[in-house]
């Protein structure tokens, strides 16, 4: 790339200036160009959001700035200037002086990003000792100082801890402390919260934000989550296939986006206040292979506004308006994000669903308890882990029930118990009124057949040695009620139903893309005409564009087949999009239940409210208006759950009674139930 | 003093020697240390000289601390050495039942007491007491013979002992098997039942038993071998200075009170323990040993060793049978029926190429002698056929013998019996038609020449269609598993075995191994004629008896004869002495008192 | 993504870590293959070459490996005997082929015996779980702690070595590693989503085992076989070297080498180096093949 | 720590008991009542029976086992009838030398393999890595006795630099003062382990190098040398500690071969010689000790890991 777009004039406050950065990687005899002519800059106190699909080159850009490309990677063009210093010309030794000192980085996975055999004190002190030439003691003191900065109580005592002794959120704070130790000018946060639960994500992001402000740092926030961007970034660079597709101030971007890719990206995410009846937009095709250099616009093959010009020549990133640049031959007319549109529509249609009539429920779960014996070794004391603690709910025929909750709250356990992979410790599961639990052996398996499951990880849930045809046929074979040719016919029907070509039949799972695999998984689940489908995190392993395809498909099939389904996800938006009714779980308990809109717009449980508040929405106004961290702290251990109301340890409204008495699930009317001594809403 | 026989050539029988022994050097440099290798794996662990069977071969410095009555080696021959014996030659009465032994009056114990007739009687009483406890308590015991047949033993004067026997023996036999193994012991010092106990009368069997038990027990406390005052009372040229109980290595120093013919000339003799023949060889190669017996697999290294300063000399041991034992009772595949046929044994013997094996670089490389009977062709008791093989190597003859007796010989295939029956031209009694000539053979896993010669034999057998399955085994294993006497339950498991040499001693009658009742008759060979010939060797009068026995056994083939390998001794060129004092090492006798460093 | 996977933390972390580490260890002992894709090829070519020489060689270069000629012992290499002759006068090149056949046969057979036993044992333990598994694995622990070579040597004193008995003895004492591998594999497969999926569709025990568990653990088993062959060949060679090999008319490489070593100082190098190098080559070949197979397997897994 | 220790000790004890049963059964199967082999061929059957009775070999197997265990607990490993010695004493005499050889070889192997493996991992897939890997593969594929023979041929026969056999001395002092004699045995014994350890270290280091904390350290500006020293080394050595514990049987087997080739009078050679003598009490006592050492090796390995690795709860 030659002339790069100059986004504004070089000002004295620009800390970091990247121009025309091009990175090449040589690996396994292939040459990739994961970053092509990227230009960006950032000033002190500013947050630049770098957003894009997986593989779009976000991390690689960060790595190039840090001078830490993977083996085989080189910067082949462009410049990186930090405070007027050309970093590219630095020797490795000099570059080392920059890292951790002038630019610091926060990584995604805090478990693997901390050395398990070193104390956190050592790890935080390390950069101080290197860059500040501090003594062991001084560095240690500094470590305590930054640790308190990131909000860890009694920091001096924690310095001697090892990473595994900390919770995920704490570890992420330690990571941040490590990055801050030398008060860098620029901090690059690469997906700093992707591994965290939403509640924790909100806390960490707020912390980062505050620190940046206080210390006057510049921050590059790398994420794939448009919601995070909307709430935290001052400016946004949208990346696609190693290039910047669009760059603008956050408000500008959401209010008047121009690049079709930006638009499509947003259009394919389900939103909390999504119109449930509207289909999500899906971006067709796959991102381009970065090893092939094509002349045209990299998005051309997937773009709905494509023309011959697009395939002939790649558009350059041009600042069409002050502070707003995009690289497109056929920009969309300035328009606000599809989210805002959808939002507006949804607000209009505050619908009321008919309260379930007298039809008996298809699936009824009552008083379900699942506890695990966890023993500490051979002679260790036995402990009981309460994964599900007395959950009851019903799903009417044809309805979809959604389960949400933080990680570890027992959603999957509930799902596994319902389909019979686990035996409940207590409670009943009735399918069409018949209690499934006493049934064992062949009879039990047969009676459970109407309940089928769709798994989370499309890579793990298909036997890698079986061909697609055999995989889909398996439930038919197990049911054994059709001959081979009938089975084959059914397999073909199913393929058709999930929108796969028959050519995949002879393929092995690894020859399929993630989306295709998930479709195969769905086809398999549907093979025996189940009446109930349990889908555990059906889309959380999928990339945005694929995710919308699968969501659409599930939605269509629900409607077409009249399926009764249970959708489990930690993503309230996904659940709300798919489900008629939603149950919110907390630490093995159902704390609130009701229609999606009721839950979203009139949450009665403080936990639900906090959860909703923590979910980042791709709407800058909404995001900025949100309170800082609504639910604080972390999920307590399920081995010794808090007495009374399990949420009380994190509840802002908690009172003495909460510790003593367990609140019951009470109906607020219209099927909206809540288990709280101090509900936010009554009736 | 000087070497006993300056200018002498070693005493040998025949010309089977290998290498040479230089004449004794004229100038003697007194003192010095001699390092000598103990037989690998045979670390001494017992000291009392009347050895129980378990410890045979593992006693400390046999004959060098306590002299035997008769020294049965002169150079490389088994002739009695009158000079080194502590008694005059025995006198037999005409009925051969009374033997008078006169001890030389020149010998004294190291504590100054003379060696007297009672010391011999004491020793014999101890043997009797020991055998009463357990038949294995004296290595040289043959049930029914000495001392069972000892009517009386008496010290008739201070230096004379008279033995009265109930049966008569061939003097050659009795000399070798009994008198040669008797060792006078210091009764004045040892005849007690505990360390500080009083001297008791050993003629009382109860006392003899107590004494034996005491000595036997003391003899197992290896840590005290060199310190226990008991063992310091000796009459040989050396005393035990140090004993390493962990390895069995020990050091001898001259017995200053020695009263015999040749006092020790070097200051110290170190017996170094070795765990393998290779270790011995390596040490020799590194020049770290003064004297060593080498494994025959190092024969072709001898010229190299010579150039680095060693003399070497090899000689087969006399009175040694080196043969493939046959199991006449193995009924598997009718082996007993087949092996009972003399023609078949002859055919097998015809397959053994003794001259070839001796010559082969892969087997003996020259260091062995042909052997066709228990007695060597060069000995005074040589068999009638001398050194001419009764059944010389000839595949053709073997084949013809088989064919003449009703076998269909298929070269490299399966020879089968086609004419069953007991007739002259038939296979033989009990051998059915279609019988295959196949059997197994176990051989000792060391030395390498054993495997090599058996392989050659098996391969030759293949040429006439005889199939022999073979496997190498530890010698011990073969003794305890493939010996019909001790493991009768396994008698059908082996047909032929080669456990290496069996030593018959200086008077090599084979009665122990081939008489019908022989204690070591592993394969249960039985022949009336052999029995009567052996009986003659033992109890007859005829000095030719042994030769007659050997002639018959050479022809009747109780075993298949193999060459007799040389024992090879190497010693530093700086070490000199009477040539016999080196030649006798090949026969297992050590006389270090004759060695000295050349000035 | 899910906290469930981490629940091991609770369950006696130390035990789990230690146990897992040990299994991991066995599995990984031979990882790392910087030759790229060629290593498998090198291994296969090497193995095929050795197999061809040993099994087909005699067709082209036929020698008398039956008749001993003691007088032709230790002839140095010449036109007539490219690798000279040994102590029996056998042509060494021909002897190499003879010994190679035995070594390969024993190696392969021992590996198969070990694999069959190990697979059945490991799969049973893994599937049964609970107390059965605990007892079975404790037994494996015990057997693994008894030094294998010692026991084989001790047992060998009682047997007459034949190709069969050797491979049987080796096989009977080397099934432990495959047993552990297969058990670990079955345990991990048991909780895989696709196995859960099959269970949730109503698949019964045998159906799970035969359709999912066995085919999917086969990879590990096959990889292990190749390593096991290499190990068995080495073990046989060691046995042969220590005097428990085959006897005439049979021979094996370890025995040949051991016989040759007796003449180390005599300069008969042709008795040592050809057979030594053959041994190295064949063990190397099987290791390389195993390495490549495992690489492929791992790559497929991480896809 | 105490609890973890107690737990590991308990499991180890179970395994050790198992080993003693296996070894005892083996002893029983191999030598049965040893009277005949002890007393030799000329002993009468009565004498043999008397011996077996006296020594208790005619009692029921279970009783024999219990008394065997009782002996073991009191440190009595049995008696070598062939050598007329206490097996315990016999082993004790040789143990020091074997331990010296093994430990020297082990330390050498570790000293070479750990840096080598890390070096390889850091130069992954470069030519030097491939070359070293090729070499380690070759080493791994070479039977130890062949390596030893080649070493003797080169260093003793051809170059005449080093003796062909190990020190025969019984005193540690002499062995230390003449290190030349131990060089070849130690080197060859170490060689095979270098191959295994280096391959393992390489793979462990690769695993760790792929971990994010290395990246984090780089991002903090830590130099590569320091990354290796203060981050990589400790983490990537954890598996090696376990490996060393697990490879005790292999080390013992190596001793067997090396001691017999170099004629070094340690436990291995004692074993080989006892094999030829069919001295089963010695053979099995050593096997038992080998088993116990293995368990001990595992135990120590696990404990070391537990000490070094803070993730293992020691409370
Ligand atoms: N070490 C590497 N060697 C070769 N190619 C790599 C390497 N790391 C990343 N890539 C490639 O570089 C491209 C850009 O990767 P990058 O990690 O920057 O994407 P990303 O935008 O951060 O995606 P994600 O959201 O998944 O983290 C991808 O196609 C990836 O396959
Ligand atoms: N097999 C098991 N043994 C012991 N504990 C278990 C087991 N499976 C799950 N748990 C525990 O049960 C609790 C609930 O786990 P579950 O997987 O159901 O949570 P989840 O809500 O699905 O979380 P996520 O969103 O991370 O998938 C967790 O504390 C988990 O550690
Ligand atoms: Mg990334
Ligand atoms: Mg889950």
Short mmCIF file of C-alpha atoms in Angstrom, two decimals, chain C residues 13-296:
data_model
loop_
_atom_site.label_atom_id
_atom_site.label_comp_id
_atom_site.label_asym_id
_atom_site.label_seq_id
_atom_site.Cartn_x
_atom_site.Cartn_y
_atom_site.Cartn_z
CA UNK C 13 -5.53 -31.66 42.26
CA UNK C 14 -2.24 -33.23 43.14
CA UNK C 15 -3.35 -36.73 42.35
CA UNK C 16 -4.93 -35.77 39.14
CA UNK C 17 -1.94 -33.77 38.10
CA UNK C 18 0.49 -36.49 38.98
CA UNK C 19 -1.53 -39.18 37.28
CA UNK C 20 -2.23 -37.14 34.26
CA UNK C 21 1.34 -36.08 34.01
CA UNK C 22 2.52 -39.63 33.99
CA UNK C 23 0.19 -40.66 31.24
CA UNK C 24 1.02 -37.53 29.32
CA UNK C 25 4.60 -38.43 29.78
CA UNK C 26 4.27 -41.84 28.29
CA UNK C 27 2.37 -40.42 25.44
CA UNK C 28 4.78 -37.66 24.79
CA UNK C 29 8.05 -39.35 25.47
CA UNK C 30 8.94 -39.23 21.87
CA UNK C 31 7.49 -36.05 20.59
CA UNK C 32 9.11 -33.49 18.51
CA UNK C 33 9.88 -34.04 14.90
CA UNK C 34 11.62 -31.21 13.21
CA UNK C 35 12.17 -33.14 10.02
CA UNK C 36 8.85 -32.01 8.75
CA UNK C 37 6.95 -34.60 6.80
CA UNK C 38 9.98 -36.49 5.69
CA UNK C 39 10.65 -38.38 8.85
CA UNK C 40 7.91 -40.88 8.29
CA UNK C 41 9.14 -41.41 4.80
CA UNK C 42 12.69 -41.94 5.98
CA UNK C 43 11.41 -44.44 8.51
CA UNK C 44 9.26 -46.32 6.05
CA UNK C 45 12.00 -46.48 3.46
CA UNK C 46 14.51 -47.63 6.03
CA UNK C 47 12.15 -50.24 7.43
CA UNK C 48 11.17 -51.48 4.00
CA UNK C 49 14.80 -51.68 2.98
CA UNK C 50 15.68 -53.72 6.04
CA UNK C 51 12.66 -55.97 5.64
CA UNK C 52 13.46 -56.43 1.96
CA UNK C 53 17.09 -57.26 2.65
CA UNK C 54 16.23 -59.71 5.39
CA UNK C 55 13.31 -61.45 3.74
CA UNK C 56 14.06 -61.09 0.04
CA UNK C 57 17.83 -60.77 0.27
CA UNK C 58 18.42 -64.49 0.50
CA UNK C 59 16.72 -64.91 -2.88
CA UNK C 60 19.43 -62.84 -4.49
CA UNK C 61 22.32 -63.49 -2.22
CA UNK C 62 21.95 -67.01 -1.00
CA UNK C 63 24.42 -68.42 1.45
CA UNK C 64 24.78 -71.60 3.38
CA UNK C 65 23.59 -70.77 6.86
CA UNK C 66 23.32 -74.39 7.90
CA UNK C 67 26.63 -76.11 7.33
CA UNK C 68 29.32 -75.03 9.66
CA UNK C 69 32.84 -74.89 8.39
CA UNK C 70 35.07 -74.37 11.41
CA UNK C 71 38.12 -73.97 9.27
CA UNK C 72 36.70 -70.97 7.49
CA UNK C 73 36.17 -68.97 10.65
CA UNK C 74 36.90 -65.25 10.79
CA UNK C 75 37.71 -64.72 7.14
CA UNK C 76 37.90 -60.99 6.55
CA UNK C 77 35.56 -59.40 3.99
CA UNK C 78 36.37 -60.41 0.47
CA UNK C 79 34.70 -60.85 -2.88
CA UNK C 80 33.42 -64.21 -1.81
CA UNK C 81 32.22 -63.03 1.58
CA UNK C 82 31.39 -59.32 1.37
CA UNK C 83 31.16 -59.07 5.14
CA UNK C 84 33.54 -61.87 5.98
CA UNK C 85 32.73 -64.93 8.04
CA UNK C 86 32.05 -65.49 11.70
CA UNK C 87 33.40 -67.92 14.23
CA UNK C 88 31.48 -70.80 12.63
CA UNK C 89 32.55 -69.93 9.15
CA UNK C 90 29.10 -68.59 8.27
CA UNK C 91 28.92 -65.81 5.75
CA UNK C 92 28.19 -62.75 7.85
CA UNK C 93 26.01 -61.02 5.30
CA UNK C 94 23.83 -64.08 5.01
CA UNK C 95 23.82 -64.41 8.78
CA UNK C 96 22.64 -60.83 9.08
CA UNK C 97 19.61 -61.60 6.96
CA UNK C 98 18.93 -64.68 9.01
CA UNK C 99 19.24 -62.82 12.29
CA UNK C 100 17.26 -59.88 10.98
CA UNK C 101 14.31 -62.06 10.12
CA UNK C 102 14.25 -63.45 13.62
CA UNK C 103 14.67 -60.05 15.24
CA UNK C 104 11.90 -58.52 13.19
CA UNK C 105 9.55 -61.41 13.73
CA UNK C 106 10.10 -61.40 17.44
CA UNK C 107 9.77 -57.64 17.62
CA UNK C 108 6.52 -57.55 15.71
CA UNK C 109 5.00 -60.50 17.44
CA UNK C 110 5.95 -59.26 20.89
CA UNK C 111 4.47 -55.88 20.06
CA UNK C 112 1.26 -57.50 18.92
CA UNK C 113 0.97 -59.63 22.03
CA UNK C 114 1.61 -56.61 24.22
CA UNK C 115 -0.83 -54.50 22.28
CA UNK C 116 -3.63 -57.02 22.34
CA UNK C 117 -3.30 -57.62 26.05
CA UNK C 118 -2.72 -53.97 26.81
CA UNK C 119 -5.63 -52.76 24.73
CA UNK C 120 -8.10 -55.18 26.22
CA UNK C 121 -6.87 -54.52 29.73
CA UNK C 122 -6.75 -50.77 29.36
CA UNK C 123 -10.12 -50.57 27.66
CA UNK C 124 -11.72 -52.77 30.31
CA UNK C 125 -10.31 -50.66 33.11
CA UNK C 126 -11.22 -47.40 31.42
CA UNK C 127 -14.76 -48.50 30.65
CA UNK C 128 -15.45 -50.16 33.95
CA UNK C 129 -14.20 -47.25 35.97
CA UNK C 130 -14.65 -47.05 39.70
CA UNK C 131 -13.21 -49.66 41.97
CA UNK C 132 -12.50 -52.14 39.15
CA UNK C 133 -10.45 -49.52 37.39
CA UNK C 134 -8.64 -48.57 40.56
CA UNK C 135 -7.68 -52.14 41.33
CA UNK C 136 -6.65 -52.89 37.76
CA UNK C 137 -4.51 -49.80 37.58
CA UNK C 138 -2.91 -50.43 40.92
CA UNK C 139 -1.83 -53.76 39.49
CA UNK C 140 -0.38 -51.97 36.51
CA UNK C 141 1.46 -49.64 38.89
CA UNK C 142 2.94 -52.63 40.62
CA UNK C 143 4.01 -54.29 37.41
CA UNK C 144 5.43 -51.08 36.10
CA UNK C 145 7.53 -50.70 39.19
CA UNK C 146 9.10 -54.09 38.84
CA UNK C 147 12.05 -53.61 36.54
CA UNK C 148 10.98 -55.28 33.35
CA UNK C 149 14.35 -56.42 32.07
CA UNK C 150 15.18 -58.05 35.39
CA UNK C 151 12.07 -60.11 35.38
CA UNK C 152 12.45 -61.09 31.75
CA UNK C 153 16.00 -62.19 32.40
CA UNK C 154 15.04 -64.16 35.46
CA UNK C 155 12.18 -65.84 33.68
CA UNK C 156 14.41 -66.54 30.70
CA UNK C 157 16.66 -68.74 32.77
CA UNK C 158 13.84 -71.27 32.82
CA UNK C 159 12.98 -71.25 29.18
CA UNK C 160 14.63 -72.45 26.06
CA UNK C 161 14.74 -69.46 23.85
CA UNK C 162 12.83 -69.78 20.65
CA UNK C 163 11.42 -67.00 18.58
CA UNK C 164 8.00 -67.75 20.02
CA UNK C 165 8.99 -67.97 23.62
CA UNK C 166 11.03 -64.80 23.39
CA UNK C 167 8.27 -62.80 21.83
CA UNK C 168 5.78 -64.21 24.26
CA UNK C 169 7.89 -63.35 27.27
CA UNK C 170 8.54 -59.87 26.00
CA UNK C 171 4.93 -59.39 25.05
CA UNK C 172 3.73 -60.60 28.41
CA UNK C 173 5.87 -58.06 30.15
CA UNK C 174 5.39 -55.04 27.97
CA UNK C 175 1.64 -54.64 27.78
CA UNK C 176 1.61 -52.12 30.58
CA UNK C 177 2.27 -49.05 28.55
CA UNK C 178 -0.37 -49.78 25.94
CA UNK C 179 -2.75 -50.59 28.76
CA UNK C 180 -2.19 -47.20 30.33
CA UNK C 181 -2.38 -45.41 27.04
CA UNK C 182 -5.59 -47.08 26.02
CA UNK C 183 -7.14 -46.53 29.41
CA UNK C 184 -6.26 -42.87 29.36
CA UNK C 185 -7.61 -42.63 25.86
CA UNK C 186 -10.83 -44.39 26.73
CA UNK C 187 -11.28 -42.22 29.79
CA UNK C 188 -10.86 -39.09 27.77
CA UNK C 189 -12.99 -40.38 24.91
CA UNK C 190 -15.73 -41.31 27.33
CA UNK C 191 -16.31 -37.66 28.10
CA UNK C 192 -15.96 -36.38 24.57
CA UNK C 193 -18.96 -34.56 23.26
CA UNK C 194 -19.53 -36.94 20.41
CA UNK C 195 -19.63 -39.87 22.77
CA UNK C 196 -22.02 -37.96 24.99
CA UNK C 197 -23.98 -37.18 21.87
CA UNK C 198 -24.24 -40.84 21.01
CA UNK C 199 -25.25 -41.62 24.56
CA UNK C 200 -27.86 -38.92 24.51
CA UNK C 201 -29.26 -40.48 21.36
CA UNK C 202 -29.69 -43.71 23.23
CA UNK C 203 -26.59 -45.63 22.24
CA UNK C 204 -25.97 -48.56 24.54
CA UNK C 205 -22.63 -49.69 25.95
CA UNK C 206 -21.41 -52.03 23.20
CA UNK C 207 -22.52 -49.66 20.50
CA UNK C 208 -20.47 -46.88 22.08
CA UNK C 209 -17.47 -49.11 22.48
CA UNK C 210 -17.39 -50.51 19.01
CA UNK C 211 -18.51 -47.52 17.08
CA UNK C 212 -16.78 -44.69 18.86
CA UNK C 213 -14.33 -45.70 21.52
CA UNK C 214 -12.38 -48.42 19.77
CA UNK C 215 -12.05 -46.76 16.36
CA UNK C 216 -10.98 -43.55 17.98
CA UNK C 217 -8.42 -45.08 20.28
CA UNK C 218 -7.01 -47.12 17.43
CA UNK C 219 -4.75 -44.27 16.45
CA UNK C 220 -3.01 -44.30 19.77
CA UNK C 221 -2.76 -48.06 19.63
CA UNK C 222 -1.27 -48.10 16.17
CA UNK C 223 1.26 -45.45 17.03
CA UNK C 224 2.15 -47.39 20.09
CA UNK C 225 2.63 -50.61 18.14
CA UNK C 226 5.40 -49.10 16.09
CA UNK C 227 7.21 -47.88 19.17
CA UNK C 228 6.60 -51.19 20.81
CA UNK C 229 8.15 -53.01 17.88
CA UNK C 230 11.24 -50.86 18.18
CA UNK C 231 11.39 -51.44 21.91
CA UNK C 232 10.88 -55.16 21.55
CA UNK C 233 13.65 -55.42 18.99
CA UNK C 234 15.93 -53.58 21.36
CA UNK C 235 14.88 -55.76 24.26
CA UNK C 236 15.45 -58.93 22.26
CA UNK C 237 18.85 -57.64 21.30
CA UNK C 238 19.65 -56.97 24.92
CA UNK C 239 18.50 -60.44 25.88
CA UNK C 240 20.58 -61.90 23.08
CA UNK C 241 23.49 -59.84 24.21
CA UNK C 242 23.18 -61.14 27.73
CA UNK C 243 23.09 -64.70 26.46
CA UNK C 244 19.39 -65.45 26.24
CA UNK C 245 19.02 -65.24 22.51
CA UNK C 246 18.35 -67.89 19.90
CA UNK C 247 20.73 -70.75 19.25
CA UNK C 248 21.91 -72.46 16.12
CA UNK C 249 20.54 -72.90 13.53
CA UNK C 250 18.66 -69.74 14.44
CA UNK C 251 20.24 -66.50 15.31
CA UNK C 252 19.24 -62.99 16.17
CA UNK C 253 21.03 -59.71 15.98
CA UNK C 254 21.63 -59.34 19.69
CA UNK C 255 23.22 -62.76 19.87
CA UNK C 256 25.32 -62.05 16.81
CA UNK C 257 26.52 -58.82 18.26
CA UNK C 258 27.26 -60.44 21.56
CA UNK C 259 29.29 -63.15 19.81
CA UNK C 260 31.12 -60.49 17.85
CA UNK C 261 31.94 -58.49 20.95
CA UNK C 262 33.99 -61.42 22.22
CA UNK C 263 36.38 -60.64 19.43
CA UNK C 264 36.36 -56.90 19.92
CA UNK C 265 40.05 -56.86 20.55
CA UNK C 266 40.88 -59.26 17.77
CA UNK C 267 40.09 -56.78 15.08
CA UNK C 268 37.18 -58.73 13.59
CA UNK C 269 35.20 -55.57 13.09
CA UNK C 270 32.89 -57.18 10.56
CA UNK C 271 31.35 -59.19 13.35
CA UNK C 272 30.34 -56.06 15.23
CA UNK C 273 29.61 -53.08 13.09
CA UNK C 274 27.33 -54.45 10.37
CA UNK C 275 24.99 -56.08 12.83
CA UNK C 276 25.20 -53.17 15.25
CA UNK C 277 24.29 -50.70 12.58
CA UNK C 278 21.46 -52.89 11.34
CA UNK C 279 20.04 -52.90 14.84
CA UNK C 280 20.31 -49.14 15.12
CA UNK C 281 18.74 -48.74 11.70
CA UNK C 282 15.74 -50.92 12.36
CA UNK C 283 15.02 -49.40 15.75
CA UNK C 284 15.45 -45.97 14.28
CA UNK C 285 13.14 -46.80 11.41
CA UNK C 286 10.30 -47.91 13.65
CA UNK C 287 10.78 -44.94 15.93
CA UNK C 288 10.61 -42.59 12.99
CA UNK C 289 7.48 -44.22 11.67
CA UNK C 290 5.87 -44.03 15.07
CA UNK C 291 6.89 -40.44 15.39
CA UNK C 292 5.39 -39.54 12.05
CA UNK C 293 2.20 -41.45 12.78
CA UNK C 294 1.77 -39.73 16.07
CA UNK C 295 2.39 -36.39 14.52
CA UNK C 296 -0.33 -37.04 12.04
#
